[in-house]
Amino acid sequence: MKFIYTYILLLISLSALAQDKKVEFFGAGRFSLNNSNLTGKLIESDTTTARKQLNGATLFDLGFHIRPNAETEIKAITRVQNDLNGFWGAGINFYLRELYLRGLLLNRISYQVGDLNTRMTPYTLFNQQVEMAQGNPMALETFREIIQYDRFYGENSWRQQGAQAEMTLDLQPIKHTLQIKGLIAKNRQTDFFSKPDRLFAGASLELKNNYRFKRNYDGVQVFDIPKSAMFSDLAFLNIVHHLGLSKELSLAKNNFLISAQAGLSQVEYQNDPLAPKLENGAFNEFSLAWKSPNKSWSAQVEWRSVETGFRSMGAQSRSLNTNALTSQYAYITNRESQRALTFAEVLTDGAVYQSFLNPELQRFHPAFENINPYGKATPNRQGVNLKAAWDSRVKGNASVSAGLASMKEITGQGTTNLRSFLEQTLQANVKLSSYIGMKRKWNISFWARQQQTKRDGQEGIDAIKLTSTQLKFGTELELLPKLDIQLAWLNLTSEGNEFLAERNSYNQVVFFQKQDCNLKQSFLIGGLNYQFSEQASLKIQYQQIANQQDIQPNNAYQINRLAILYNLFF
């Protein structure tokens, strides 16, 4: 309560400063309500799970930009949240959501201390966000924005706390510019007994000239602080080096980009007599991208190889936690078994995401993503990716893109036979109203992807054959000014089997768990969207989540949900 009084006094003081234009206010507000009903074959035998669940929350973020002088800026965001199940103030949470100070030194060096949104390259520090991130209909756009905002994901960034600095040097004698960046952040807090403090450090150098030729080096290091834990000398060390070259060319008004990347990783478990000696891992990537003279056509070919031993904590940490509890119906059946994620939760439930870097290669769901579960930094992969796209130059009325990826393992897991992977994607977006002469907006979108995994087996024992197909269709029709009807249908089918690696604390494979992935999931959405402005919207949707597994047909279920979501940024 004292903190709230202090906060009110601070607001009054800042309001006075705002008259002098040294303080700017911004923020966000949200109201969410989910009223769900569980039906299906499951409830015929499940006598313990509540058939209906109702939850939601109201929250408000208030932020301040404080500029005490022309070279300094302070940003702070506070959040007040009241869960729907809290009464008479009992469910209110009040906390500081973000705080940093940034400025300019000597008119040359920009710095920031406090909360940082950090990103480097897909092999050093990068939030991959690989599952279900592409081709989502407009009916799900607000849910995606909320997850990005709440988790501070931004543009593939990880939220950390520490300091970073950046400067650019103009090297006139050689007609180059050199950009230098550095950061250091605290990754783990010591428990003062067995877990030491852990830091994440990174540096980036980018040298480019007027001839559109760029060279860059990125390096990251994760290390533990000795003697910050009194009863343990164990220390973790992960170093990754990355070199890149790129050159832009123009030939007959066609634009080309040629790039090459290579790097090396090192992992050590210091002062640990049980730790194995791990080999260094490497990666390399070559790509050629093309754009037509009018930029309506584009294509890219990429070859990538990431060795089995490549480890990069900053690039291989997963944002999606497949073991997380869902916001509704976390446990089902009379045995109170944890309900496995459906891809509907992956797209709408922020509770299944995490914000911390992890030194271990975390588990993933092969039906959601089996080729690149850790993004480009996925170890034990090599192969070719092809992409082609067309975008209408007339007000962007239509766009079509297609992709083909053929990958293979470098080292067999538990066998000398290698997995082979094949991925095919197709995406289309059309502003239909512009082609049929409608005055009101009518947009449709379509996205499809199929992943195939195969491996020959010794007498069929370790054979793998898995096919997963995702389909996404959405339409948006303007009924009245600012009022749209939004419909979406998403479907996931996965047939076959896989062997998921179980790893020890040193990331070594110690066992394989066979997983049969014969499942069918669908996500149906229908509702209204009222767009008050670009930054404020109200959604009222009916959502139907259906999950069926051929292996456990009696556990098939369906969740029918009324979802109300008001979202505001200012």
XYZ file of C-alpha atoms in Angstrom:
570
model
C 0.000 0.000 0.000
C 2.897 2.359 0.784
C 4.263 1.669 -2.677
C 0.949 2.712 -4.254
C 0.936 5.989 -2.303
C 4.505 6.649 -3.394
C 3.473 5.901 -6.971
C 0.597 8.415 -6.813
C 2.946 11.105 -5.481
C 5.370 10.307 -8.290
C 2.577 10.712 -10.854
C 1.714 14.133 -9.466
C 5.349 15.215 -9.656
C 5.758 13.900 -13.198
C 2.560 15.629 -14.299
C 4.085 18.906 -13.199
C 7.249 18.176 -15.168
C 5.168 17.224 -18.201
C 4.082 20.860 -18.465
C 7.720 21.601 -19.331
C 7.693 18.843 -22.018
C 10.385 16.891 -20.190
C 8.010 13.997 -19.527
C 5.822 12.128 -21.992
C 3.196 9.577 -21.045
C 2.291 6.459 -23.007
C 0.812 3.099 -22.213
C -1.526 0.243 -22.955
C -4.771 -1.180 -21.641
C -6.435 -4.540 -22.046
C -9.515 -6.465 -21.049
C -9.789 -10.173 -21.819
C -12.516 -12.698 -21.059
C -12.593 -16.383 -21.969
C -15.743 -18.389 -21.276
C -15.093 -22.002 -22.291
C -17.082 -25.224 -22.416
C -15.470 -28.682 -22.642
C -17.241 -31.325 -24.733
C -16.387 -34.473 -26.696
C -15.618 -38.127 -26.096
C -13.363 -37.250 -23.153
C -16.147 -36.197 -20.800
C -17.869 -39.576 -21.080
C -15.171 -41.060 -18.840
C -13.764 -37.914 -17.193
C -15.730 -37.237 -14.010
C -13.334 -34.746 -12.358
C -12.647 -31.986 -14.908
C -14.997 -29.002 -14.725
C -16.998 -28.688 -17.915
C -16.999 -24.878 -17.898
C -14.186 -22.470 -17.097
C -14.264 -18.697 -16.985
C -11.202 -16.499 -16.637
C -9.849 -13.168 -17.750
C -8.075 -10.044 -16.604
C -8.002 -6.292 -16.795
C -4.646 -4.561 -16.953
C -3.230 -1.133 -17.520
C 0.331 -0.138 -18.368
C 1.472 3.419 -17.768
C 4.823 4.454 -19.147
C 6.999 7.538 -18.847
C 9.621 8.988 -21.150
C 11.658 11.367 -19.014
C 14.217 13.596 -20.748
C 16.130 15.593 -18.138
C 18.404 16.918 -20.895
C 18.992 16.577 -24.637
C 21.384 13.627 -24.192
C 19.553 11.507 -21.620
C 16.298 9.563 -21.641
C 14.683 7.455 -18.931
C 11.891 5.025 -19.730
C 9.737 3.323 -17.120
C 6.560 1.251 -17.452
C 4.374 0.210 -14.532
C 1.586 -2.372 -14.715
C -1.589 -2.778 -12.699
C -3.369 -6.079 -13.322
C -6.573 -7.395 -11.808
C -7.514 -10.993 -12.551
C -11.167 -11.771 -13.052
C -11.058 -14.183 -10.094
C -9.843 -11.496 -7.699
C -12.470 -9.721 -5.619
C -12.311 -6.507 -3.626
C -8.754 -5.854 -4.709
C -7.473 -9.295 -3.689
C -6.393 -10.155 -7.240
C -4.540 -6.913 -7.997
C -0.870 -7.094 -8.975
C 1.178 -3.918 -9.193
C 4.775 -3.982 -10.440
C 7.429 -2.231 -12.465
C 7.423 -3.794 -15.926
C 10.306 -2.000 -17.631
C 13.040 0.448 -16.656
C 16.085 1.696 -18.502
C 18.246 4.756 -18.995
C 19.862 5.593 -22.298
C 21.768 8.499 -23.708
C 24.664 9.797 -25.740
C 28.265 10.249 -24.628
C 30.635 12.661 -26.370
C 28.116 12.979 -29.212
C 29.374 9.626 -30.461
C 28.651 6.720 -28.112
C 25.035 5.721 -27.476
C 24.442 3.628 -24.371
C 21.629 1.950 -22.464
C 21.543 0.456 -18.982
C 18.747 -1.490 -17.329
C 16.301 -3.531 -19.396
C 17.566 -4.394 -22.875
C 15.963 -5.886 -25.981
C 18.906 -7.832 -27.390
C 19.386 -9.395 -30.815
C 22.425 -10.147 -32.961
C 22.436 -12.913 -35.607
C 20.451 -16.197 -35.927
C 23.575 -18.076 -34.784
C 24.651 -15.953 -31.810
C 21.667 -14.199 -30.160
C 18.230 -14.500 -31.717
C 14.681 -15.316 -30.654
C 13.755 -17.822 -33.352
C 9.952 -18.123 -32.734
C 9.650 -20.988 -35.191
C 6.300 -22.585 -34.290
C 3.199 -21.313 -36.060
C 4.730 -17.884 -36.671
C 3.872 -17.638 -40.357
C 0.692 -17.081 -42.335
C -1.681 -16.394 -39.452
C -5.085 -14.867 -40.363
C -6.083 -11.373 -39.244
C -8.445 -12.887 -36.658
C -5.324 -13.879 -34.678
C -3.251 -10.748 -35.239
C -4.134 -9.058 -31.940
C -3.304 -12.210 -29.958
C 0.126 -12.337 -31.626
C 0.732 -8.666 -30.837
C -0.118 -9.233 -27.181
C 2.287 -12.161 -26.838
C 5.035 -10.128 -28.503
C 4.350 -7.147 -26.245
C 4.023 -9.030 -22.958
C 7.138 -11.151 -23.534
C 9.220 -8.308 -25.007
C 9.968 -10.418 -28.068
C 9.945 -7.492 -30.478
C 11.767 -8.299 -33.703
C 13.244 -11.667 -32.654
C 14.800 -10.153 -29.532
C 15.376 -11.485 -26.014
C 14.756 -9.316 -22.964
C 17.795 -9.122 -20.666
C 19.110 -6.799 -17.961
C 22.479 -5.160 -18.225
C 24.246 -2.539 -20.335
C 24.946 -2.021 -24.012
C 26.774 0.595 -26.072
C 27.141 1.447 -29.742
C 29.250 3.794 -31.837
C 30.041 4.399 -35.520
C 33.446 5.471 -36.845
C 33.924 7.113 -40.233
C 37.191 5.726 -41.653
C 37.801 8.303 -44.359
C 41.270 7.125 -45.482
C 39.868 3.768 -46.613
C 36.327 5.037 -47.358
C 34.687 2.685 -44.862
C 32.413 3.025 -41.850
C 32.864 0.825 -38.775
C 29.974 0.164 -36.415
C 30.858 -1.222 -32.986
C 28.331 -2.693 -30.560
C 28.763 -4.352 -27.196
C 26.543 -5.671 -24.427
C 26.775 -7.447 -21.119
C 23.770 -8.810 -19.251
C 23.034 -10.911 -16.222
C 21.524 -14.215 -17.245
C 21.130 -15.956 -13.891
C 21.043 -14.917 -10.250
C 23.140 -16.888 -7.789
C 21.475 -18.863 -5.008
C 24.685 -18.271 -2.968
C 25.145 -22.028 -2.471
C 25.516 -24.135 -5.629
C 24.525 -21.895 -8.558
C 26.861 -19.009 -9.401
C 25.939 -15.782 -11.144
C 25.885 -16.142 -14.931
C 26.608 -13.366 -17.423
C 26.016 -13.005 -21.147
C 28.438 -10.822 -23.117
C 28.367 -9.956 -26.806
C 30.286 -7.820 -29.294
C 29.615 -6.900 -32.907
C 31.796 -5.223 -35.553
C 30.403 -4.218 -38.941
C 32.646 -2.767 -41.652
C 31.070 -1.528 -44.867
C 31.980 0.729 -47.768
C 30.306 2.759 -50.489
C 30.386 -0.211 -52.851
C 27.734 -2.042 -50.812
C 30.237 -4.573 -49.494
C 29.821 -5.515 -45.832
C 31.942 -7.567 -43.448
C 30.867 -8.332 -39.913
C 32.024 -10.203 -36.840
C 29.757 -11.188 -33.958
C 30.894 -12.920 -30.810
C 29.042 -13.974 -27.673
C 30.186 -15.554 -24.450
C 28.157 -17.024 -21.605
C 30.170 -17.538 -18.424
C 29.726 -18.034 -14.694
C 31.276 -15.782 -12.047
C 33.713 -17.719 -9.821
C 33.088 -17.700 -6.064
C 29.590 -16.191 -6.376
C 28.323 -19.545 -5.038
C 30.127 -20.534 -1.851
C 29.791 -24.315 -2.086
C 30.452 -24.977 -5.756
C 33.328 -24.370 -8.165
C 31.366 -25.578 -11.206
C 31.229 -23.117 -14.089
C 29.572 -23.109 -17.497
C 31.188 -21.549 -20.565
C 29.736 -21.118 -24.048
C 31.570 -19.104 -26.716
C 30.329 -18.510 -30.268
C 32.186 -16.713 -33.066
C 30.447 -15.591 -36.247
C 31.903 -14.095 -39.452
C 29.821 -12.739 -42.308
C 30.355 -11.267 -45.777
C 27.742 -9.743 -48.049
C 27.772 -7.889 -51.354
C 24.954 -6.081 -53.160
C 25.030 -6.068 -56.956
C 22.927 -4.491 -59.706
C 22.923 -6.144 -63.137
C 20.567 -4.961 -65.882
C 18.458 -3.271 -63.162
C 18.150 -6.593 -61.300
C 19.232 -6.494 -57.672
C 21.298 -9.298 -56.156
C 22.555 -9.966 -52.639
C 25.332 -12.508 -52.137
C 26.177 -13.481 -48.581
C 28.319 -16.018 -46.749
C 28.446 -16.814 -43.037
C 30.571 -19.137 -40.936
C 31.211 -19.660 -37.263
C 32.435 -21.835 -34.427
C 31.138 -22.698 -30.957
C 32.812 -23.926 -27.791
C 31.233 -25.392 -24.646
C 32.957 -26.241 -21.368
C 31.714 -27.443 -18.000
C 34.627 -26.281 -15.906
C 35.750 -27.897 -12.661
C 33.259 -30.723 -13.169
C 34.950 -34.147 -12.935
C 31.876 -35.852 -14.433
C 31.617 -33.583 -17.458
C 32.602 -35.015 -20.849
C 35.015 -33.217 -23.136
C 32.848 -31.770 -25.853
C 34.040 -31.084 -29.375
C 33.664 -27.667 -30.938
C 30.817 -27.194 -33.396
C 30.774 -25.142 -36.598
C 28.259 -23.767 -39.071
C 28.352 -22.200 -42.503
C 25.739 -20.664 -44.760
C 25.730 -19.341 -48.328
C 22.835 -17.534 -49.970
C 21.926 -15.671 -53.155
C 18.881 -13.393 -53.258
C 17.377 -11.681 -56.310
C 14.794 -8.940 -56.891
C 13.371 -7.956 -60.259
C 13.773 -4.395 -61.593
C 10.279 -3.402 -60.424
C 10.742 -5.394 -57.182
C 7.562 -7.384 -57.728
C 9.415 -10.696 -58.088
C 12.002 -12.086 -55.695
C 13.804 -15.369 -55.116
C 16.413 -16.804 -52.787
C 18.530 -19.938 -52.646
C 20.341 -20.853 -49.429
C 22.648 -23.661 -48.415
C 23.209 -24.223 -44.701
C 25.192 -26.679 -42.589
C 25.184 -26.728 -38.770
C 27.304 -29.414 -37.118
C 25.980 -31.746 -34.424
C 28.174 -30.198 -31.725
C 27.232 -26.591 -32.410
C 25.875 -24.944 -29.263
C 24.701 -21.364 -28.927
C 22.675 -20.568 -25.834
C 21.573 -17.206 -27.220
C 20.294 -18.644 -30.513
C 19.046 -22.116 -29.532
C 16.875 -21.103 -26.564
C 13.218 -21.687 -27.338
C 10.487 -19.140 -26.684
C 7.743 -21.809 -26.690
C 7.704 -24.111 -23.663
C 5.889 -27.270 -24.775
C 5.739 -28.459 -21.138
C 3.951 -25.325 -19.902
C 0.485 -25.360 -18.345
C -2.259 -23.832 -20.451
C -4.436 -21.016 -19.093
C -7.563 -23.188 -19.278
C -8.076 -26.924 -18.768
C -4.465 -27.472 -17.730
C -5.352 -30.953 -16.427
C -7.842 -33.445 -17.828
C -8.991 -37.069 -17.275
C -9.597 -38.709 -13.910
C -5.838 -39.140 -13.514
C -5.400 -35.367 -13.617
C -3.004 -35.677 -16.563
C -1.499 -32.500 -17.925
C -3.204 -31.513 -21.157
C -0.787 -31.334 -24.059
C -0.578 -28.107 -26.004
C -2.658 -27.686 -29.101
C -1.583 -25.251 -31.759
C -4.524 -23.052 -30.714
C -2.713 -22.348 -27.427
C 0.520 -21.742 -29.324
C -1.244 -18.965 -31.232
C -3.276 -17.346 -28.442
C -2.018 -18.283 -24.961
C 0.870 -16.184 -23.650
C 1.242 -18.496 -20.637
C 2.997 -21.150 -22.739
C 5.862 -18.819 -23.671
C 9.027 -18.049 -21.737
C 11.461 -15.148 -21.634
C 14.737 -16.675 -20.444
C 17.780 -18.054 -22.224
C 18.406 -21.715 -21.477
C 21.716 -23.608 -21.820
C 19.914 -26.868 -22.600
C 18.359 -27.935 -25.883
C 14.741 -28.002 -24.762
C 12.105 -30.458 -25.932
C 9.913 -29.623 -28.903
C 6.781 -31.032 -30.507
C 7.626 -32.718 -33.844
C 4.104 -32.151 -35.181
C 4.529 -28.386 -34.782
C 8.098 -28.118 -36.104
C 10.531 -30.945 -36.768
C 13.040 -29.585 -39.271
C 14.266 -26.420 -37.531
C 12.992 -26.499 -33.923
C 15.842 -24.156 -32.917
C 15.633 -21.998 -36.015
C 18.646 -21.643 -38.273
C 20.878 -22.665 -35.351
C 19.304 -26.155 -35.168
C 22.275 -28.543 -34.849
C 22.829 -31.627 -36.999
C 21.290 -30.167 -40.145
C 22.486 -29.447 -43.651
C 20.653 -28.789 -46.888
C 19.106 -26.314 -49.294
C 16.263 -23.803 -48.954
C 14.520 -22.267 -51.975
C 12.061 -19.373 -51.859
C 10.179 -17.407 -54.509
C 7.641 -14.599 -54.133
C 5.493 -12.247 -56.184
C 3.922 -9.064 -54.860
C 1.517 -6.916 -56.848
C 2.870 -3.429 -57.461
C -0.670 -2.017 -57.612
C -1.341 -1.002 -53.982
C -0.220 -4.441 -52.808
C -3.484 -6.020 -53.884
C -2.071 -9.552 -53.986
C 1.003 -11.534 -53.007
C 2.053 -15.148 -53.452
C 5.097 -16.958 -52.088
C 6.352 -20.529 -52.149
C 9.217 -22.372 -50.516
C 10.984 -25.703 -50.683
C 13.528 -27.020 -48.189
C 15.486 -30.254 -48.371
C 17.575 -31.011 -45.290
C 19.448 -33.987 -43.880
C 21.155 -34.968 -40.673
C 24.941 -34.861 -40.507
C 25.239 -37.490 -37.762
C 22.835 -40.334 -37.069
C 21.131 -40.420 -33.681
C 21.304 -43.903 -32.165
C 21.941 -45.388 -35.602
C 24.132 -44.834 -38.640
C 21.043 -44.062 -40.721
C 20.267 -40.389 -41.235
C 16.976 -38.548 -41.131
C 15.979 -36.688 -44.278
C 13.581 -33.741 -44.200
C 11.418 -32.155 -46.866
C 9.339 -29.014 -46.411
C 6.936 -27.348 -48.847
C 5.175 -24.045 -48.177
C 2.664 -21.912 -50.064
C 1.176 -18.570 -49.016
C -1.253 -16.172 -50.711
C -2.875 -12.887 -49.677
C -5.477 -11.154 -51.834
C -7.403 -7.906 -51.417
C -10.440 -9.341 -53.163
C -12.465 -6.130 -53.011
C -10.051 -4.368 -55.376
C -10.619 -7.014 -58.063
C -14.407 -7.185 -57.926
C -15.082 -3.471 -57.503
C -16.280 -3.530 -53.880
C -16.037 -0.296 -51.943
C -15.743 -2.083 -48.636
C -12.703 -4.111 -47.617
C -12.625 -7.850 -48.292
C -9.330 -9.671 -47.755
C -8.533 -13.369 -47.854
C -5.370 -15.230 -46.849
C -4.143 -18.780 -47.263
C -1.088 -20.585 -45.943
C -0.090 -24.231 -46.231
C 2.960 -26.178 -45.103
C 3.899 -29.824 -45.167
C 6.912 -31.337 -43.428
C 8.088 -34.878 -44.095
C 10.641 -36.750 -42.021
C 12.017 -40.134 -43.057
C 14.676 -42.539 -41.846
C 15.387 -46.111 -42.827
C 15.556 -48.603 -39.984
C 17.363 -51.761 -39.135
C 14.638 -54.352 -39.737
C 12.174 -51.497 -39.308
C 12.933 -51.056 -35.602
C 14.268 -47.487 -35.752
C 12.497 -46.458 -38.943
C 10.873 -43.010 -38.977
C 8.122 -41.752 -41.225
C 6.318 -38.601 -40.142
C 4.164 -36.235 -42.191
C 2.749 -33.057 -40.670
C 0.477 -30.680 -42.581
C -0.699 -27.235 -41.529
C -3.453 -25.291 -43.274
C -4.545 -21.753 -42.430
C -7.367 -19.854 -44.108
C -8.723 -16.465 -43.127
C -11.048 -13.804 -44.451
C -11.905 -10.301 -43.313
C -14.983 -8.449 -44.606
C -15.888 -4.864 -43.737
C -19.547 -4.640 -42.721
C -19.567 -0.994 -41.650
C -16.848 1.608 -41.297
C -14.419 0.293 -38.641
C -16.494 -2.892 -38.147
C -15.239 -6.118 -39.737
C -16.330 -9.720 -39.623
C -13.334 -12.056 -39.299
C -13.370 -15.776 -40.008
C -10.511 -18.265 -39.785
C -9.983 -21.988 -40.047
C -6.724 -23.652 -39.089
C -5.964 -27.335 -39.289
C -3.052 -29.524 -38.229
C -2.681 -33.200 -39.055
C 0.316 -35.329 -38.159
C 0.683 -38.975 -39.080
C 3.568 -41.286 -38.333
C 6.222 -41.665 -35.681
C 9.383 -40.028 -34.376
C 12.111 -40.753 -31.822
C 12.643 -37.766 -29.523
C 16.081 -37.397 -27.982
C 16.343 -37.261 -24.206
C 19.431 -35.378 -23.058
C 21.371 -35.130 -19.822
C 22.532 -31.904 -18.190
C 25.485 -31.770 -20.622
C 23.169 -31.796 -23.650
C 24.262 -35.313 -24.579
C 21.688 -37.748 -25.950
C 21.190 -40.594 -23.456
C 17.930 -42.142 -24.626
C 15.260 -41.958 -27.310
C 11.560 -41.885 -26.642
C 9.321 -43.129 -29.407
C 6.425 -40.796 -30.101
C 3.453 -41.596 -32.275
C 2.061 -38.387 -33.732
C -1.263 -39.518 -35.173
C -3.250 -36.448 -34.241
C -5.767 -34.094 -35.788
C -6.302 -30.586 -34.496
C -8.499 -27.802 -35.816
C -9.114 -24.225 -34.729
C -12.248 -22.458 -35.957
C -12.763 -18.731 -35.351
C -15.662 -16.451 -36.178
C -16.312 -13.008 -34.821
C -16.416 -9.252 -35.081
C -13.582 -6.755 -34.881
C -14.247 -3.070 -34.208
C -11.205 -0.928 -34.947
C -11.529 2.276 -32.938
C -8.166 3.416 -34.318
C -4.866 1.872 -35.425
C -4.000 1.371 -31.761
C -7.331 0.307 -30.264
C -9.587 -2.621 -31.161
C -12.352 -4.768 -29.730
C -12.725 -8.430 -30.708
C -15.701 -10.660 -29.915
C -15.063 -14.198 -31.153
C -16.435 -17.682 -31.031
C -13.537 -20.148 -30.983
C -13.720 -23.894 -31.358
C -10.671 -26.031 -30.568
C -10.912 -29.689 -31.555
C -8.257 -32.258 -30.675
C -8.324 -35.905 -31.689
C -5.695 -38.641 -31.397
C -6.128 -41.988 -33.100
C -3.966 -43.590 -30.392
C -6.280 -42.409 -27.593
C -9.690 -41.926 -29.251
C -11.462 -41.814 -25.890
C -9.525 -38.643 -24.988
C -10.784 -36.661 -27.975
C -12.225 -33.333 -26.854
C -13.558 -30.029 -28.072
C -13.339 -26.632 -26.370
C -16.012 -24.096 -27.336
C -15.036 -20.615 -26.239
C -16.473 -17.128 -26.205
C -13.531 -14.739 -26.274
C -13.769 -10.999 -25.710
C -10.617 -8.923 -26.106
C -10.219 -5.167 -25.919
C -6.707 -3.932 -26.613
C -5.418 -0.360 -26.511
C -2.065 1.321 -27.077
C -1.535 5.052 -26.687
